[in-house]
XYZ file of C-alpha atoms in Angstrom:
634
model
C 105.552 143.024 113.383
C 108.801 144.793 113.749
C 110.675 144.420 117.417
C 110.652 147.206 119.133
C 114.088 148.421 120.429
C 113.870 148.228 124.057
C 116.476 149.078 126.945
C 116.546 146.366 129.561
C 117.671 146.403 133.027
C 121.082 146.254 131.948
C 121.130 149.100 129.478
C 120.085 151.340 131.535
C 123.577 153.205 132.471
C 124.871 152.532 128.509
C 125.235 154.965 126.123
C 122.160 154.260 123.692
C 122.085 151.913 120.690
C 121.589 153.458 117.239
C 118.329 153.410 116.513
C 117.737 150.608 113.530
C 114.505 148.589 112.246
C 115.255 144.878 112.637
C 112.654 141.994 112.437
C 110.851 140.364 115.003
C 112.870 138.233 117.664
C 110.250 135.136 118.869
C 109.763 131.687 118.302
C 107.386 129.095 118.546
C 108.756 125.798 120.954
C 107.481 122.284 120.224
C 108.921 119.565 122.344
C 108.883 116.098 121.549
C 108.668 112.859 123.474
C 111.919 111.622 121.953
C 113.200 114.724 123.525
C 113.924 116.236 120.170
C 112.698 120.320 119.749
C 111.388 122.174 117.472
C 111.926 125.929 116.871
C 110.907 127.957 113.721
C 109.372 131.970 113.444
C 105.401 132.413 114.101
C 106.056 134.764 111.000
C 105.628 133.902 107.283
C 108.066 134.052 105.056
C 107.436 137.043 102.395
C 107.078 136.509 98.959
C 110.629 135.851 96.423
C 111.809 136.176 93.192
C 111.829 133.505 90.656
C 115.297 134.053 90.009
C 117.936 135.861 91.541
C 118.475 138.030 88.121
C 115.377 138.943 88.036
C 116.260 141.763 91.064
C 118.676 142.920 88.676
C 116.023 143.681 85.367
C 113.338 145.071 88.727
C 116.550 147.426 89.997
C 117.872 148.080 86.164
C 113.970 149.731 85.640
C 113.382 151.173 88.810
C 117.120 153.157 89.408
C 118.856 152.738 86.322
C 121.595 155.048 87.246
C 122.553 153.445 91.022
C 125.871 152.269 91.039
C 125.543 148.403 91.631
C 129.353 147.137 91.345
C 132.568 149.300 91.795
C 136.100 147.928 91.971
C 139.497 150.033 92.378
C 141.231 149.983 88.451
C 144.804 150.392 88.474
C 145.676 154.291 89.003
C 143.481 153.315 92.301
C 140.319 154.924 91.248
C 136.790 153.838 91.341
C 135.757 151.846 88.525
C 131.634 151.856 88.269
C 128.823 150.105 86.623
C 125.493 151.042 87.234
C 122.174 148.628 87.116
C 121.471 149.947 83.717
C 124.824 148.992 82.682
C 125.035 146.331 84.458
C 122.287 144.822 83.040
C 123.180 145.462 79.329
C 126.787 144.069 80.234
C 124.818 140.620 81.643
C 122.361 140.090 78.113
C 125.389 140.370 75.508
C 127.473 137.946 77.678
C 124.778 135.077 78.494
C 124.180 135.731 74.689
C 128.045 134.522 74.169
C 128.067 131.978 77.232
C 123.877 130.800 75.371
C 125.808 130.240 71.997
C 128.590 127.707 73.610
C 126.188 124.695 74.403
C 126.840 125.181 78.169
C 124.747 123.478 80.596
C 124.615 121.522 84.143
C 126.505 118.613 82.588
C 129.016 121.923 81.119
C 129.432 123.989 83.377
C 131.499 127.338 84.022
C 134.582 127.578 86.696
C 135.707 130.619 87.660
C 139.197 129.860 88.927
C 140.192 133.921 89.797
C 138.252 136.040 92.563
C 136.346 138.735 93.155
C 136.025 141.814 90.531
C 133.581 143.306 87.944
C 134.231 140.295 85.385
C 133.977 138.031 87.718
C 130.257 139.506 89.204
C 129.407 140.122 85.272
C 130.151 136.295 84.241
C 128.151 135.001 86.929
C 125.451 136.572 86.633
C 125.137 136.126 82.768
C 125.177 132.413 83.397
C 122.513 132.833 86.402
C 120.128 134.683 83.660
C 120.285 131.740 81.165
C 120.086 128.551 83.646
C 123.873 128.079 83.135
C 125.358 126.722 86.311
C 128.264 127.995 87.175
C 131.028 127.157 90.601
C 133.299 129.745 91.681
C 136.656 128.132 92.926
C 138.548 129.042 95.709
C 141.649 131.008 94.251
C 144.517 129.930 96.730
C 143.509 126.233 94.918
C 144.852 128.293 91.876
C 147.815 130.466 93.249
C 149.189 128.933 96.633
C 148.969 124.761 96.167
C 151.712 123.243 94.932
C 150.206 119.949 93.497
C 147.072 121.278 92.873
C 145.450 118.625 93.794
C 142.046 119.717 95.401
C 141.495 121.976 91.866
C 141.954 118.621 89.791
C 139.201 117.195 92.206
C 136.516 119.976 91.291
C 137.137 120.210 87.788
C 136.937 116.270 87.520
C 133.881 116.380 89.501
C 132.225 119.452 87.471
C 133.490 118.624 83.776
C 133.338 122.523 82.622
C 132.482 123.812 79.253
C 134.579 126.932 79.905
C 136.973 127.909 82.683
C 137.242 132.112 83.507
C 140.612 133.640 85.390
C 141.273 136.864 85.057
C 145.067 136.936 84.469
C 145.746 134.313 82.272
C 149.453 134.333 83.423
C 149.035 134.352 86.768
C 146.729 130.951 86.451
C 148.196 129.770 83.642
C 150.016 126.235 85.854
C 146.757 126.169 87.187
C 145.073 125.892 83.748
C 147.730 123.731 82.642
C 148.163 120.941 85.605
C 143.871 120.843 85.860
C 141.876 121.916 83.033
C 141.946 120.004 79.904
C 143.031 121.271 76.484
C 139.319 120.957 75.048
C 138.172 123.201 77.801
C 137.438 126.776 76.687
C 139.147 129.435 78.799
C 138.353 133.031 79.308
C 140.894 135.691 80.246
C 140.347 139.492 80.964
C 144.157 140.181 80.255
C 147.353 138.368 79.741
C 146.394 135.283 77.848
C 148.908 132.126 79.187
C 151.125 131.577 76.502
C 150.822 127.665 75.903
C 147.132 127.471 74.933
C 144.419 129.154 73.270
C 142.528 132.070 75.268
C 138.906 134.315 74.604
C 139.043 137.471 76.016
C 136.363 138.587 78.071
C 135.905 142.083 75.844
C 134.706 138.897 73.040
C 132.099 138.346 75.398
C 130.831 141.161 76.263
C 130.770 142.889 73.041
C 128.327 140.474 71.951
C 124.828 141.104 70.250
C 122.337 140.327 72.997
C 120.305 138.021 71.342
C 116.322 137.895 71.837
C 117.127 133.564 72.675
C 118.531 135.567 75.947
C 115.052 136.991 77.189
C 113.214 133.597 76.117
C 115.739 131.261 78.041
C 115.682 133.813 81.206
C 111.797 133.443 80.878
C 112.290 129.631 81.773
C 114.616 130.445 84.815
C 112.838 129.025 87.784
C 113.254 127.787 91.195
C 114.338 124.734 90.676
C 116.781 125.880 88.192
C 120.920 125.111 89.243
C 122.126 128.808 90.065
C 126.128 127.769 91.093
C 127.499 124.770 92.564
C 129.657 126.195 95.814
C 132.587 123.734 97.043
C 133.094 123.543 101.220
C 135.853 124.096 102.450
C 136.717 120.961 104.089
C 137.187 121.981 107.628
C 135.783 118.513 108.773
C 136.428 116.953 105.558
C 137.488 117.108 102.053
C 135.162 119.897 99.710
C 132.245 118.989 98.689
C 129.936 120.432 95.403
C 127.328 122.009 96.690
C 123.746 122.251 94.743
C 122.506 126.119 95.029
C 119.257 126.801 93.628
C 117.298 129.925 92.382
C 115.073 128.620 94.901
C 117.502 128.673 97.683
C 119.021 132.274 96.980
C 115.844 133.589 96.690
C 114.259 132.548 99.328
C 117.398 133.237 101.582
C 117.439 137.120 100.504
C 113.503 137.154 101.986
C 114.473 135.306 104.991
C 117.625 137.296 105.702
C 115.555 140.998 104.877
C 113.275 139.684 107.869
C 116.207 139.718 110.234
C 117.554 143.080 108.602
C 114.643 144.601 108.145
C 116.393 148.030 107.642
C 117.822 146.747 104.007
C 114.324 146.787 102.702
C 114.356 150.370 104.172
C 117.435 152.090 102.622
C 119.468 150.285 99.525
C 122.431 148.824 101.190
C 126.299 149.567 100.830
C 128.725 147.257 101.344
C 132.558 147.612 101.497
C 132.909 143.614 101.300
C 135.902 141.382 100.543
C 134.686 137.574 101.729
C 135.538 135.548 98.652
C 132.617 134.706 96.265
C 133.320 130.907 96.132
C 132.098 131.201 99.516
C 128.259 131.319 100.339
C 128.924 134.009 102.956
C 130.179 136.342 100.600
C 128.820 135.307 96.783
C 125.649 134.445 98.434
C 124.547 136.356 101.576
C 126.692 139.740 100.922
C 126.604 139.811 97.150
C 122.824 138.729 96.939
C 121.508 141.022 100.012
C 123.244 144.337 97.575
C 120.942 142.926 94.468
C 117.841 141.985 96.456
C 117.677 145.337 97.318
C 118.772 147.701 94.893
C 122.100 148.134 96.410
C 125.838 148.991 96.053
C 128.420 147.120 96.592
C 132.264 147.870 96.709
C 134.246 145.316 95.932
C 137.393 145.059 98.804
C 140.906 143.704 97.561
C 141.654 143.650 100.969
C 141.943 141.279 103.635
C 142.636 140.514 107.363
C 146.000 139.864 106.969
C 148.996 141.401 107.534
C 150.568 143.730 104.538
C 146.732 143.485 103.415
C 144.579 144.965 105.619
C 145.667 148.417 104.795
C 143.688 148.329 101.437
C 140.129 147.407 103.284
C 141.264 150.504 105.587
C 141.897 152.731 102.227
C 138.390 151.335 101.142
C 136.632 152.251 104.399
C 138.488 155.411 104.419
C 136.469 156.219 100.936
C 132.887 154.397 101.196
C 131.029 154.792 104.465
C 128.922 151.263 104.777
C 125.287 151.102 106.046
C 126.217 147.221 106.818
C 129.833 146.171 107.627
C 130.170 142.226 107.526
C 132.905 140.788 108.442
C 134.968 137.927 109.814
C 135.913 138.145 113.719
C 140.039 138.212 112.790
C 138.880 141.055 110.030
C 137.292 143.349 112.539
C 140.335 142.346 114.866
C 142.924 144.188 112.690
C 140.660 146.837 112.264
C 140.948 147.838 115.419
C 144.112 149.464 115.909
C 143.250 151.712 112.904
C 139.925 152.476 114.304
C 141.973 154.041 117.442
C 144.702 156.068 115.675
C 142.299 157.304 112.592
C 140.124 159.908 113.764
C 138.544 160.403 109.917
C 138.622 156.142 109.673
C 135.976 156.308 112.749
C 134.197 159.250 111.388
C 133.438 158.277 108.362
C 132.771 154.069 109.037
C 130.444 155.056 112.227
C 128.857 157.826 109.794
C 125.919 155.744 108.856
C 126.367 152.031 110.202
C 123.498 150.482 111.473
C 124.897 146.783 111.729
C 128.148 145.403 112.044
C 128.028 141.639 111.231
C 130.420 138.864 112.034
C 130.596 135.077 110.694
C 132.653 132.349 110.434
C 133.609 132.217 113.952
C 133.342 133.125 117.361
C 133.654 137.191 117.695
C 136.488 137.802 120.874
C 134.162 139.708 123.775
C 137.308 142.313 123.696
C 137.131 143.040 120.397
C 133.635 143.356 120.131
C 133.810 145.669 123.755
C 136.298 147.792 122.252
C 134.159 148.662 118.872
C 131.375 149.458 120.817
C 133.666 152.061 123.380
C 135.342 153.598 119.757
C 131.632 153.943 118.369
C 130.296 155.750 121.549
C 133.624 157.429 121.553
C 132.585 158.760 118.076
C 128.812 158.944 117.564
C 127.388 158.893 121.191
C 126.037 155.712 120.101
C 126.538 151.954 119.810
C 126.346 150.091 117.114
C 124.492 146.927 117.367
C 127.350 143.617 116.705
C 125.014 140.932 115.260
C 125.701 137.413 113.899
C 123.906 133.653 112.643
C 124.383 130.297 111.879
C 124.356 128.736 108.640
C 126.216 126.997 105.799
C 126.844 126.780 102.122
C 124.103 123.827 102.670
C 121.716 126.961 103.594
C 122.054 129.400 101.350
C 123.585 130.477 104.075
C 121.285 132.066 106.802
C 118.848 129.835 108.620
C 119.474 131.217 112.174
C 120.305 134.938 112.860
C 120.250 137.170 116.200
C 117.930 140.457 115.510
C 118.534 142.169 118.919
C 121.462 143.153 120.757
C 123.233 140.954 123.009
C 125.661 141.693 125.950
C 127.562 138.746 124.867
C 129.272 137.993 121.668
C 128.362 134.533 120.132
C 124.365 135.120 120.566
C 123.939 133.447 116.826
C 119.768 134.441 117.099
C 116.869 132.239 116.110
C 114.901 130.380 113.201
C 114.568 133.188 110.783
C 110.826 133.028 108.720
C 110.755 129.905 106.286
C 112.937 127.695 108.519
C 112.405 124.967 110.531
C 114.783 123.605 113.131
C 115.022 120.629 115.079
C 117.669 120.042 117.927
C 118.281 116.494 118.824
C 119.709 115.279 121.875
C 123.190 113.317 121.259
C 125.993 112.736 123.565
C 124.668 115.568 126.344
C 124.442 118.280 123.266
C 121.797 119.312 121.035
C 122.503 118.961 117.315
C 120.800 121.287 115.050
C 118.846 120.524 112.016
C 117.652 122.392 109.473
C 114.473 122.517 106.667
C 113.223 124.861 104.568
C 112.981 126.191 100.868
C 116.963 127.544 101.876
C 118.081 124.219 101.956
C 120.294 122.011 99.618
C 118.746 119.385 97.383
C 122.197 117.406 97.725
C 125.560 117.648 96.686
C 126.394 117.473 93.033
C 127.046 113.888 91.457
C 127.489 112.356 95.239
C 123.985 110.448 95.832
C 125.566 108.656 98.444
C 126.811 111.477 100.426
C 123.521 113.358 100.300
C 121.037 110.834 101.172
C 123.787 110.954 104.656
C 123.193 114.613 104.945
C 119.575 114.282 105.869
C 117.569 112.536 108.158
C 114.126 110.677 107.695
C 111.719 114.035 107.584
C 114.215 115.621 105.764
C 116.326 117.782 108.075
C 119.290 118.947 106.531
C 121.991 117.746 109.570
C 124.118 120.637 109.734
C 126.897 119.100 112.028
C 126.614 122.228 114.513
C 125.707 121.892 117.925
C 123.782 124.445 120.105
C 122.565 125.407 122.827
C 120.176 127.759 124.594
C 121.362 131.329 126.050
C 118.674 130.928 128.631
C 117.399 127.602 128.961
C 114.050 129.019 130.694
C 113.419 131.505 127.636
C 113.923 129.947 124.254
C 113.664 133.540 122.902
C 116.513 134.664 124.127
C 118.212 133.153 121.143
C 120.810 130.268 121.055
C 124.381 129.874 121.137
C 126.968 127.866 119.244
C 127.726 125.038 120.601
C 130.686 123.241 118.650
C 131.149 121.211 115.165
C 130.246 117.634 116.419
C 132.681 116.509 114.206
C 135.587 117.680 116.211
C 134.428 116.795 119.638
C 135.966 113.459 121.192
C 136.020 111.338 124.410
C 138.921 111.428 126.917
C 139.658 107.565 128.472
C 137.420 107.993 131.170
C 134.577 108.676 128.925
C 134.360 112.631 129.328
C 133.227 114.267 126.360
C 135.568 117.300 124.987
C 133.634 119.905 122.993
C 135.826 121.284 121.301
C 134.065 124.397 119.870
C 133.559 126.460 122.832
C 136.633 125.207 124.266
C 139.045 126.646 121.642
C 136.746 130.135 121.748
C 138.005 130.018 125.383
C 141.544 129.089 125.189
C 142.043 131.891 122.195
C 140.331 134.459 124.025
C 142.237 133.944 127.272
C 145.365 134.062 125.363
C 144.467 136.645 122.707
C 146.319 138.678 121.022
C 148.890 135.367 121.375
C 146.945 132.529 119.857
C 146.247 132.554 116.186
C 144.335 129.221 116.668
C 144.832 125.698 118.475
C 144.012 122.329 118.026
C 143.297 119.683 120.957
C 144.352 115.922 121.396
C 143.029 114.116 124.271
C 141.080 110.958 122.589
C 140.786 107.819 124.129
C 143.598 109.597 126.476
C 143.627 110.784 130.233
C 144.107 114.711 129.468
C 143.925 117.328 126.910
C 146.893 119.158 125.321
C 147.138 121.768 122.827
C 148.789 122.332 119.439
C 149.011 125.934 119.124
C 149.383 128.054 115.652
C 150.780 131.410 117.900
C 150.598 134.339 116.164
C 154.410 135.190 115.583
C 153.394 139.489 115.253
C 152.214 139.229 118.859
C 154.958 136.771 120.049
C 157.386 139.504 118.672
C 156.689 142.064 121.190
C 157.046 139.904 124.303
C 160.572 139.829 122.858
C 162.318 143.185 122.395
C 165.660 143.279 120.550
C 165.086 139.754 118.854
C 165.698 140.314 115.198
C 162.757 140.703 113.314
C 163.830 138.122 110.263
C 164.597 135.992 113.445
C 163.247 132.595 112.023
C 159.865 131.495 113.883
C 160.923 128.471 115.594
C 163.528 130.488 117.279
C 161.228 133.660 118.459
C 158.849 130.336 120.201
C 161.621 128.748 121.445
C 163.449 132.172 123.299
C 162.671 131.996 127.019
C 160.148 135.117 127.658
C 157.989 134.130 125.109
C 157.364 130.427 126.545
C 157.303 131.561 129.985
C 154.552 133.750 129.185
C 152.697 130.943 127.444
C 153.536 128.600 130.575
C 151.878 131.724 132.781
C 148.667 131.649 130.538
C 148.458 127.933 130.623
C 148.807 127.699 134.389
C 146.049 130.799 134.736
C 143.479 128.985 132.296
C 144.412 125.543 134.349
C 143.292 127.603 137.553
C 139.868 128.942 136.534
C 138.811 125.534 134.574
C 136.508 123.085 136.024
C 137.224 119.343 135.525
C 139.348 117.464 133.167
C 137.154 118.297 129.348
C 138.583 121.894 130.044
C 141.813 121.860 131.501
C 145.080 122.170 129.088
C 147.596 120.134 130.732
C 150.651 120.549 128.296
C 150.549 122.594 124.893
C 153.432 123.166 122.223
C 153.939 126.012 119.826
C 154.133 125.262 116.414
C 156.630 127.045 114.171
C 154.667 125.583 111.352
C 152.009 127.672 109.943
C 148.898 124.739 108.729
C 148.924 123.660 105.074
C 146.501 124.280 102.822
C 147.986 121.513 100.126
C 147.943 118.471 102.679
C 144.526 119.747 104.129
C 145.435 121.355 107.729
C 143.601 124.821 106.543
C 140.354 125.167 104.296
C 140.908 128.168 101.628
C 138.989 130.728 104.017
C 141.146 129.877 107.186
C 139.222 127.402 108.568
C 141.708 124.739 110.258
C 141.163 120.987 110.160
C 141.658 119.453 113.331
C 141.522 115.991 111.978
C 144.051 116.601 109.489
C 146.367 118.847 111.616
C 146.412 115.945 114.512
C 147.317 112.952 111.529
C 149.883 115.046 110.120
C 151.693 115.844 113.256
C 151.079 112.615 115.315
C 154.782 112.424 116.471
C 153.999 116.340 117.890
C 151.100 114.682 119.484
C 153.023 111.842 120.854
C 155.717 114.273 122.775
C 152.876 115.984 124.290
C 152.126 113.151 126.040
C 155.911 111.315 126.850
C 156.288 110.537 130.235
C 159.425 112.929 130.299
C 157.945 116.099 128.625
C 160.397 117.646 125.826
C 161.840 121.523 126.061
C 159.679 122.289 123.538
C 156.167 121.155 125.767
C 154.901 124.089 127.714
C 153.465 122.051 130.683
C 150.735 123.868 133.081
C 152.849 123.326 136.703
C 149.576 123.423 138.754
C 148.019 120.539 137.181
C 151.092 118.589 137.107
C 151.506 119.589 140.605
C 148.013 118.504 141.887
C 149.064 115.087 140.030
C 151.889 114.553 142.064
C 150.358 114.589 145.336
């Protein structure tokens, strides 16, 4: 039964929310004598697909002419393919990729990112049973020792290797990929080896050993194998069954109900080696007969003017994003009066993941919205991981407050286990990994003994007296740590705090404090921000000398001493923090490829930074909070 959209007590006075079918939002509670509870949906999950391509023959019949993919060529105009052709495009390349003996033991990398070749290659393998790992591109085109790309192609021994622009990967192909591998260019073949061009592929015969091998496509067929990103740790290959993304698109169109509705359109950039984007994003358009525009943009600066372009063009139904995405949006969304128009025009949803959405920025969007269409727009989020497919958790109702991340959705089970005064959450269902790929060891670890899938999130209830209320994040147990006296730091909803209190001026932070009397801060500023509290500073001034000039720390040591005020014991106050002129490295493992920052890594790799923060005599470059030190002193 669908929830009914409701006012409560506090809606009363708002502007109304845009009317939009969404799934039901209860749960059934079992608790345990161990203290351990269990949550999953009184609904069953509705029937799947036996493989993910087979939404594509279903959509290829039933609208041939839909556009599916479209991608901006190079004048800047919309390139198209429709189901029909989409579909004829998949058959004569699985008959090329069927022909080259590839298998799990040979699989295909895709080293470059998201386009039409890209979507078409993937999906060829997917119809024939041919695994296949997308790999994050700045592995590619940003390390310098490429060492992390020489770790996943050891660990997944290709048969063939795609990237677009052969001469734009071609020190990637040379430092990791070795000669015998097969590689696949759509243009610019790298001059010191051997290349097929993707037009080979495509122009081949679809052979009839196509439809017979698709036949045998089943659940428990490999579909990709996804790498992590490492933000606690070093990437792992992830196993992603048919089973897995199928039953993920029912289990997400229960939340969303309104995608079953209306075929969805997506304006979506998230990078397809990651499960939010190839998986949840790209698999929620094919489920159900959708389109999806493929965004060369991104939120970052120089780059977030082509999303804007794109938005500018294709009104979404669905707008998913990450929280720093629809944070550079916003300024746009207040001086574009035909941006607003035409994004509000028929959103139902915006979705955010990855990380905690900033209240402002999520109060703003709604006030531009009313501003707009009268209306708000429900801001929705979950909780999953490339473990799950992703979604396993996912808030189908509006909340006041941004980080609501929902409940079970249909088809999962969750247990939350009591450990060090949190609950972890863990998760079961046909969504769920069967292990990482050639790493027994590390899988049997990833599970307990009924098999729960041990996410490494912690949560907690929004309303402890009304489980269906929906839960909240609660912090990667990995990064939480003990101060000397035995206090436990959690880390997660601490750093949500400290950014939003000094937002726009934080990019991120990082906390030390273990096995130590206080907490400090490592803080990545962002430098655009930082700019403006300094008028007449040179704008090529270098970054360690925009932190270090006087208005810009003062107004850090302001912050610091306001957050110290309002925080309640010694797990929440900042004592002492230092700006850090160094952006975090992706080749030595401070920043995953998605943005995603270490802490581990970033507190080994600037121990001596860590060290100053806590000298006796604190340094000119420690921004100390004065109250606490203060209260210390008498």
């Amino acid at each position: 039964m669908t929830r009914a959209l409701t006012k409560s007590l506090s809606e009363q006075n708002q502007p109304p929310l845009r009317p939009v079918r969404l799934g039901p939002a209860d749960v059934l509670v079992e608790r345990r004598g161990d203290g351990a509870i269990l949550l999953r949906s009184p609904h069953p999950l509705q029937p799947y697909a036996k493989n993910l391509t087979e939404r594509l023959v279903h959509w290829a019949n039933a609208a041939p002419e839909r556009v599916f993919l479209a991608q901006r060529d190079n004048s800047g105009a919309w390139r198209t393919l429709t189901y029909a052709q989409t579909l004829d495009e998949v058959r004569a390349i699985a008959s090329a990729l069927f022909e080259r003996d590839l298998s799990p033991e040979r699989p295909i990398a895709i080293l470059s990112g998201n386009d039409i070749e890209h979507a078409l290659i993937g999906l060829a393998a997917m119809h024939v049973g041919i695994p296949y790992a997308p790999v994050s591109v700045p592995y590619s085109l940003l390390s310098q020792d490429f060492g992390k790309l020489k770790s996943i192609i050891d660990i997944l021994t290709p048969g063939l290797v795609f990237a677009a622009n052969g001469t734009a990967f071609s020190r990637a192909l040379a430092a990791a990929v070795p000669s015998d591998v097969e590689v696949v260019v759509t243009a610019n073949p790298p001059g010191d080896r051997p290349a097929t061009l993707f037009a080979n592929l495509s122009g081949t015969q679809p052979a009839a050993a196509v439809d017979a091998a698709h036949a045998k496509v089943g659940h428990d067929t490999i579909a990709k194998i996804l790498f992590t990103s490492g933000s606690t740790g070093q990437p792992k290959g992830v196993i992603n069954t048919q089973l897995m993304l199928c039953s993920n698109q029912s289990m997400i169109r229960a939340g969303l109900a309104f995608i079953g509705d209306e075929p969805p359109v997506l304006v979506d950039w998230p990078p397809w080696n990651h499960t939010f984007g190839g998986n949840h994003d790209f698999g929620m358009v094919l489920d159900n007969g959708g389109s999806f525009y493929i965004d060369e943009g991104r939120p970052l600066p120089g780059a977030i003017e082509a999303t804007v372009r794109n938005l500018r063009d294709i009104a979404p139904t669905i707008y998913l994003n990450v929280p720093k995405g629809f944070e550079m949006l916003l300024p746009y969304m207040r001086s574009d009066a035909a941006l607003r128009e035409r994004f509000f025009s028929r959103l139902k949803v915006m979705f955010y993941a990855g990380a905690s959405l900033a209240q402002h920025v999520r109060d703003e969007f709604q006030k531009i919205a009313v501003a707009t269409t009268g209306e708000r727009i429900m801001f929705i989020s979950s909780l999953g991981s490339t473990e799950t497919a992703p979604a396993a958790i996912a808030c189908s109702w509006e909340s006041e407050h941004a980080g609501n991340i929902g409940l079970p959705l249909p088809g999962v089970e969750m247990k939350l286990v009591p450990r060090d005064g949190k609950l972890e959450a863990r998760l079961r269902g046909p969504n769920i990994t069967p292990g990482y790929w050639r790493a027994p060891q590390i899988t049997a670890e990833a599970f307990d003994a009924e098999g729960f899938y041990k996410i490494g999130d912690a949560v907690k209830f929004a309303d402890p007296a009304d489980p269906a209320k929906g839960l909240l994040f609660d912090g990667r147990l990995a990064e939480d740590f003990k101060l000397a006296t035995g206090t436990w730091v959690s880390v997660g909803p601490l750093r949500a705090a400290f950014i939003a209190h000094f937002a726009p001026l934080a990019r991120d932070v990082v906390f030390a404090g273990a096995d130590r009397d206080e907490v400090t801060a490592l803080v990545f500023p962002d430098l655009d921000a930082c700019r403006k509290l300094a008028p007449g500073l040179a704008a090529d001034v270098a970054a360690a000398a925009l932190l270090a000039d006087p208005r810009v720390s003062a107004e850090f040591a302001r912050l610091l001493d306001q957050l110290a005020a309002v925080s309640r014991g010694s797990s929440s106050q900042i004592c002492r923090a230092i700006l850090l002129a160094e952006p975090p490295s992706l080749d030595i493992g401070e920043m995953t490829d998605k943005g995603s920052i270490n802490q581990r890594a970033v507190l080994a790799n600037r121990a001596a930074l860590v060290e100053e923060l806590y000298a006796a005599v604190p340094s000119r470059h420690v921004i100390v909070a004065k109250s606490l030190q203060a209260a210390k002193l008498r």
